Amino acid sequence: METVQIQAEKRSYPVMIGEGLRYQLADVLKETTAGKSRFLLVVDEAVDALYREETESQLARLLPVSTYVMPGGEQSKSVEELSRLWEFAAESEMDRKSVFVALGGGVAGDLTGFAAAGYMRGVDYIQLPTTLLAQDSSVGGKTGINLHAGKNLAGAFHPPLAVIYDTGTLHTLPDAEWRSGFAEMIKHAYLDGEAFLQDLKARVQSVEDMKSPEVASWIKRSIEVKARIVEEDEREQGVRAFLNLGHTLGHALEKEMGYGRITHGEGVAAGLWFALAVSNNEGAGHWDLEKEKAWLESLGYPVDAPGRLSADTIVESMKRDKKASHGEIHYVLLEKPGKPMTAKVEENTIRQLLDRYYK
Ligand SMILES: NC(=O)c1ccc[n+]([C@@H]2O[C@H](COP(=O)([O-])OP(=O)(O)OC[C@H]3O[C@@H](n4cnc5c(N)ncnc54)[C@H](O)[C@@H]3O)[C@@H](O)[C@H]2O)c1
């Protein structure tokens, strides 16, 4: 088992990573949950059939458990689902000493974390991630739901008590989810430096390669990169913005192509490549764009996806992104691996680059 200790403003918490940790939950959580009253286990529907039973029986060795099954998918990050979950918590007699537990991917984690942040003015929660993308979503304390007006528009900073990451649960993940989660890992490698990036490039040339026994160590490394940035700037006043690398275009693609037509990670991978192109154009980088593209495409990422939309549609979407400021596009650029910076980029420049690379 590997552990990364995260220092948040409110508390320090461990992220434990290892194959088969779900069978040791009672031991691993014994101290953390001493003095607590009950568990509210929130399970993603797909994960319910796969991992609920063993998780419930481990938790029940510590405290009484009530289980809430939420429908899978992004639509569960809604006010309606949050309301159902809160009502269920109250009916199940959850009190201030109860602990919410999220078993699933980023959706279960974000919803459960936000529900915990607001229930009785705040109860503790634990994350049991089951997707590769959760190496990103379970670290950093951001929780939240979507509003009709946009993604993650209601939320709270609420760090968990602990994150227990059983990499054994990843074996049942569909390829599309491996690819989506791995894009955030690639992003962390670009932000970290040459060594991590070269390691991934050397070892991973297909989705099958992502499922390597090495994945636990890559997850650990990836979490360390995110933790380092988040610890420096938990509330996103400065360097945390670097985590947005690839997301300016990624979000626009997700939104304009339609959620579900391109996964979050596919959008981020296409956005990463474009961020390198923008970096070269702004004199901030010297990337061999063909080489970077070849690697991303070998992993199945749709680097050319922006060509399916007009440059105007993309630029307008970027200007409306909640991370744009006063309609200006602020880009995370990369001089070289491990050397990110943010810069305002003129919308005409973006338009010209989109036309140059995708038309
Ligand atoms: N809080 C943060 O800092 C943060 C960061 C990044 C992303 N996010 C959020 O994370 C969400 C995406 O997370 P995700 O990609 O994990 O999506 P997800 O939770 O929807 O899971 C993806 C799919 O995989 C299924 N699944 C989960 N685990 C499985 C398993 N072990 N075997 C088989 N199927 C499984 C789920 O049912 C779902 O259909 C988004 O809502 C995003 O906004 C949050």
mmCIF file of C-alpha atoms and ligand atoms in Angstrom, residues 44-47 50-51 70-74 77 104-110 127 129-134 136-144 146 151-152 168-174 177 180-181 184 226 240 247 264, ligand 1:
data_model
loop_
_atom_site.group_PDB
_atom_site.id
_atom_site.type_symbol
_atom_site.label_atom_id
_atom_site.label_comp_id
_atom_site.label_asym_id
_atom_site.label_seq_id
_atom_site.Cartn_x
_atom_site.Cartn_y
_atom_site.Cartn_z
ATOM 1 C CA ASP A 44 -22.926 4.573 -8.022
ATOM 2 C CA GLU A 45 -25.440 2.243 -9.724
ATOM 3 C CA ALA A 46 -22.847 0.436 -11.870
ATOM 4 C CA VAL A 47 -20.557 -0.023 -8.896
ATOM 5 C CA LEU A 50 -19.721 -4.922 -8.388
ATOM 6 C CA TYR A 51 -18.379 -3.714 -5.056
ATOM 7 C CA MET A 70 -27.504 6.845 -7.038
ATOM 8 C CA PRO A 71 -27.983 6.581 -10.805
ATOM 9 C CA GLY A 72 -24.637 6.572 -12.640
ATOM 10 C CA GLY A 73 -23.496 9.443 -14.815
ATOM 11 C CA GLU A 74 -23.091 13.180 -14.780
ATOM 12 C CA LYS A 77 -24.643 15.807 -9.957
ATOM 13 C CA GLY A 104 -17.677 5.287 -7.247
ATOM 14 C CA GLY A 105 -15.998 7.771 -9.555
ATOM 15 C CA GLY A 106 -15.821 11.542 -9.621
ATOM 16 C CA VAL A 107 -19.598 11.882 -9.815
ATOM 17 C CA ALA A 108 -20.238 9.924 -6.609
ATOM 18 C CA GLY A 109 -17.333 11.744 -4.938
ATOM 19 C CA ASP A 110 -18.446 15.250 -5.929
ATOM 20 C CA GLN A 127 -13.937 8.647 -0.669
ATOM 21 C CA PRO A 129 -12.708 5.892 -5.687
ATOM 22 C CA THR A 130 -13.351 3.271 -8.381
ATOM 23 C CA THR A 131 -12.327 5.142 -11.550
ATOM 24 C CA LEU A 132 -8.951 6.232 -12.870
ATOM 25 C CA LEU A 133 -10.185 9.796 -13.174
ATOM 26 C CA ALA A 134 -10.732 9.848 -9.434
ATOM 27 C CA ASP A 136 -7.777 13.749 -9.936
ATOM 28 C CA SER A 137 -11.266 14.276 -8.488
ATOM 29 C CA SER A 138 -10.656 12.740 -5.055
ATOM 30 C CA VAL A 139 -7.776 15.092 -4.245
ATOM 31 C CA GLY A 140 -8.078 18.794 -3.582
ATOM 32 C CA GLY A 141 -11.252 19.107 -1.554
ATOM 33 C CA LYS A 142 -13.489 20.465 -4.291
ATOM 34 C CA THR A 143 -17.019 19.066 -4.151
ATOM 35 C CA GLY A 144 -20.081 20.123 -6.070
ATOM 36 C CA ASN A 146 -24.048 21.054 -11.780
ATOM 37 C CA LYS A 151 -21.048 22.444 -14.667
ATOM 38 C CA ASN A 152 -19.904 22.554 -11.033
ATOM 39 C CA GLY A 168 -8.339 -3.604 -7.957
ATOM 40 C CA THR A 169 -11.685 -1.952 -8.764
ATOM 41 C CA LEU A 170 -10.231 -0.443 -11.927
ATOM 42 C CA HIS A 171 -10.188 -3.867 -13.631
ATOM 43 C CA THR A 172 -13.912 -3.600 -14.412
ATOM 44 C CA LEU A 173 -13.651 -0.097 -15.864
ATOM 45 C CA PRO A 174 -14.583 0.230 -19.574
ATOM 46 C CA GLU A 177 -13.105 5.427 -18.791
ATOM 47 C CA SER A 180 -10.648 9.512 -19.975
ATOM 48 C CA GLY A 181 -8.929 9.199 -16.598
ATOM 49 C CA GLU A 184 -5.665 13.818 -16.431
ATOM 50 C CA LYS A 226 -1.867 17.563 -7.787
ATOM 51 C CA ARG A 240 -3.951 25.976 -8.835
ATOM 52 C CA HIS A 247 -9.149 22.449 -20.094
ATOM 53 C CA HIS A 264 -13.896 14.774 -20.349
HETATM 54 N N1 LIG B 1 -13.714 17.518 -7.478
HETATM 55 C C1 LIG B 1 -12.738 17.650 -8.353
HETATM 56 O O1 LIG B 1 -11.684 18.230 -8.075
HETATM 57 C C2 LIG B 1 -12.901 17.044 -9.705
HETATM 58 C C3 LIG B 1 -11.794 16.955 -10.561
HETATM 59 C C4 LIG B 1 -11.968 16.337 -11.794
HETATM 60 C C5 LIG B 1 -13.214 15.842 -12.164
HETATM 61 N N2 LIG B 1 -14.265 15.967 -11.308
HETATM 62 C C6 LIG B 1 -15.595 15.457 -11.662
HETATM 63 O O2 LIG B 1 -15.521 14.040 -11.805
HETATM 64 C C7 LIG B 1 -16.592 13.623 -12.637
HETATM 65 C C8 LIG B 1 -16.101 12.566 -13.576
HETATM 66 O O3 LIG B 1 -15.619 11.487 -12.819
HETATM 67 P P1 LIG B 1 -15.515 10.015 -13.449
HETATM 68 O O4 LIG B 1 -14.867 10.090 -14.778
HETATM 69 O O5 LIG B 1 -14.946 9.151 -12.407
HETATM 70 O O6 LIG B 1 -17.045 9.690 -13.793
HETATM 71 P P2 LIG B 1 -18.163 8.766 -13.108
HETATM 72 O O7 LIG B 1 -18.137 8.874 -11.662
HETATM 73 O O8 LIG B 1 -19.419 9.102 -13.821
HETATM 74 O O9 LIG B 1 -17.723 7.293 -13.545
HETATM 75 C C9 LIG B 1 -17.632 6.973 -14.920
HETATM 76 C C10 LIG B 1 -18.482 5.753 -15.290
HETATM 77 O O10 LIG B 1 -17.838 4.579 -14.818
HETATM 78 C C11 LIG B 1 -18.728 3.778 -14.047
HETATM 79 N N3 LIG B 1 -17.874 3.131 -13.069
HETATM 80 C C12 LIG B 1 -17.291 3.695 -11.987
HETATM 81 N N4 LIG B 1 -16.435 2.842 -11.422
HETATM 82 C C13 LIG B 1 -16.495 1.698 -12.131
HETATM 83 C C14 LIG B 1 -15.823 0.445 -12.030
HETATM 84 N N5 LIG B 1 -14.878 0.230 -11.122
HETATM 85 N N6 LIG B 1 -16.138 -0.516 -12.917
HETATM 86 C C15 LIG B 1 -17.049 -0.277 -13.898
HETATM 87 N N7 LIG B 1 -17.687 0.890 -14.057
HETATM 88 C C16 LIG B 1 -17.409 1.873 -13.187
HETATM 89 C C17 LIG B 1 -19.742 4.758 -13.521
HETATM 90 O O11 LIG B 1 -20.963 4.123 -13.275
HETATM 91 C C18 LIG B 1 -19.867 5.740 -14.659
HETATM 92 O O12 LIG B 1 -20.764 5.271 -15.631
HETATM 93 C C19 LIG B 1 -17.117 14.866 -13.328
HETATM 94 O O13 LIG B 1 -18.371 15.194 -12.817
HETATM 95 C C20 LIG B 1 -16.102 15.933 -12.995
HETATM 96 O O14 LIG B 1 -16.670 17.218 -12.901
HETATM 97 C C21 LIG B 1 -14.129 16.540 -10.084
#
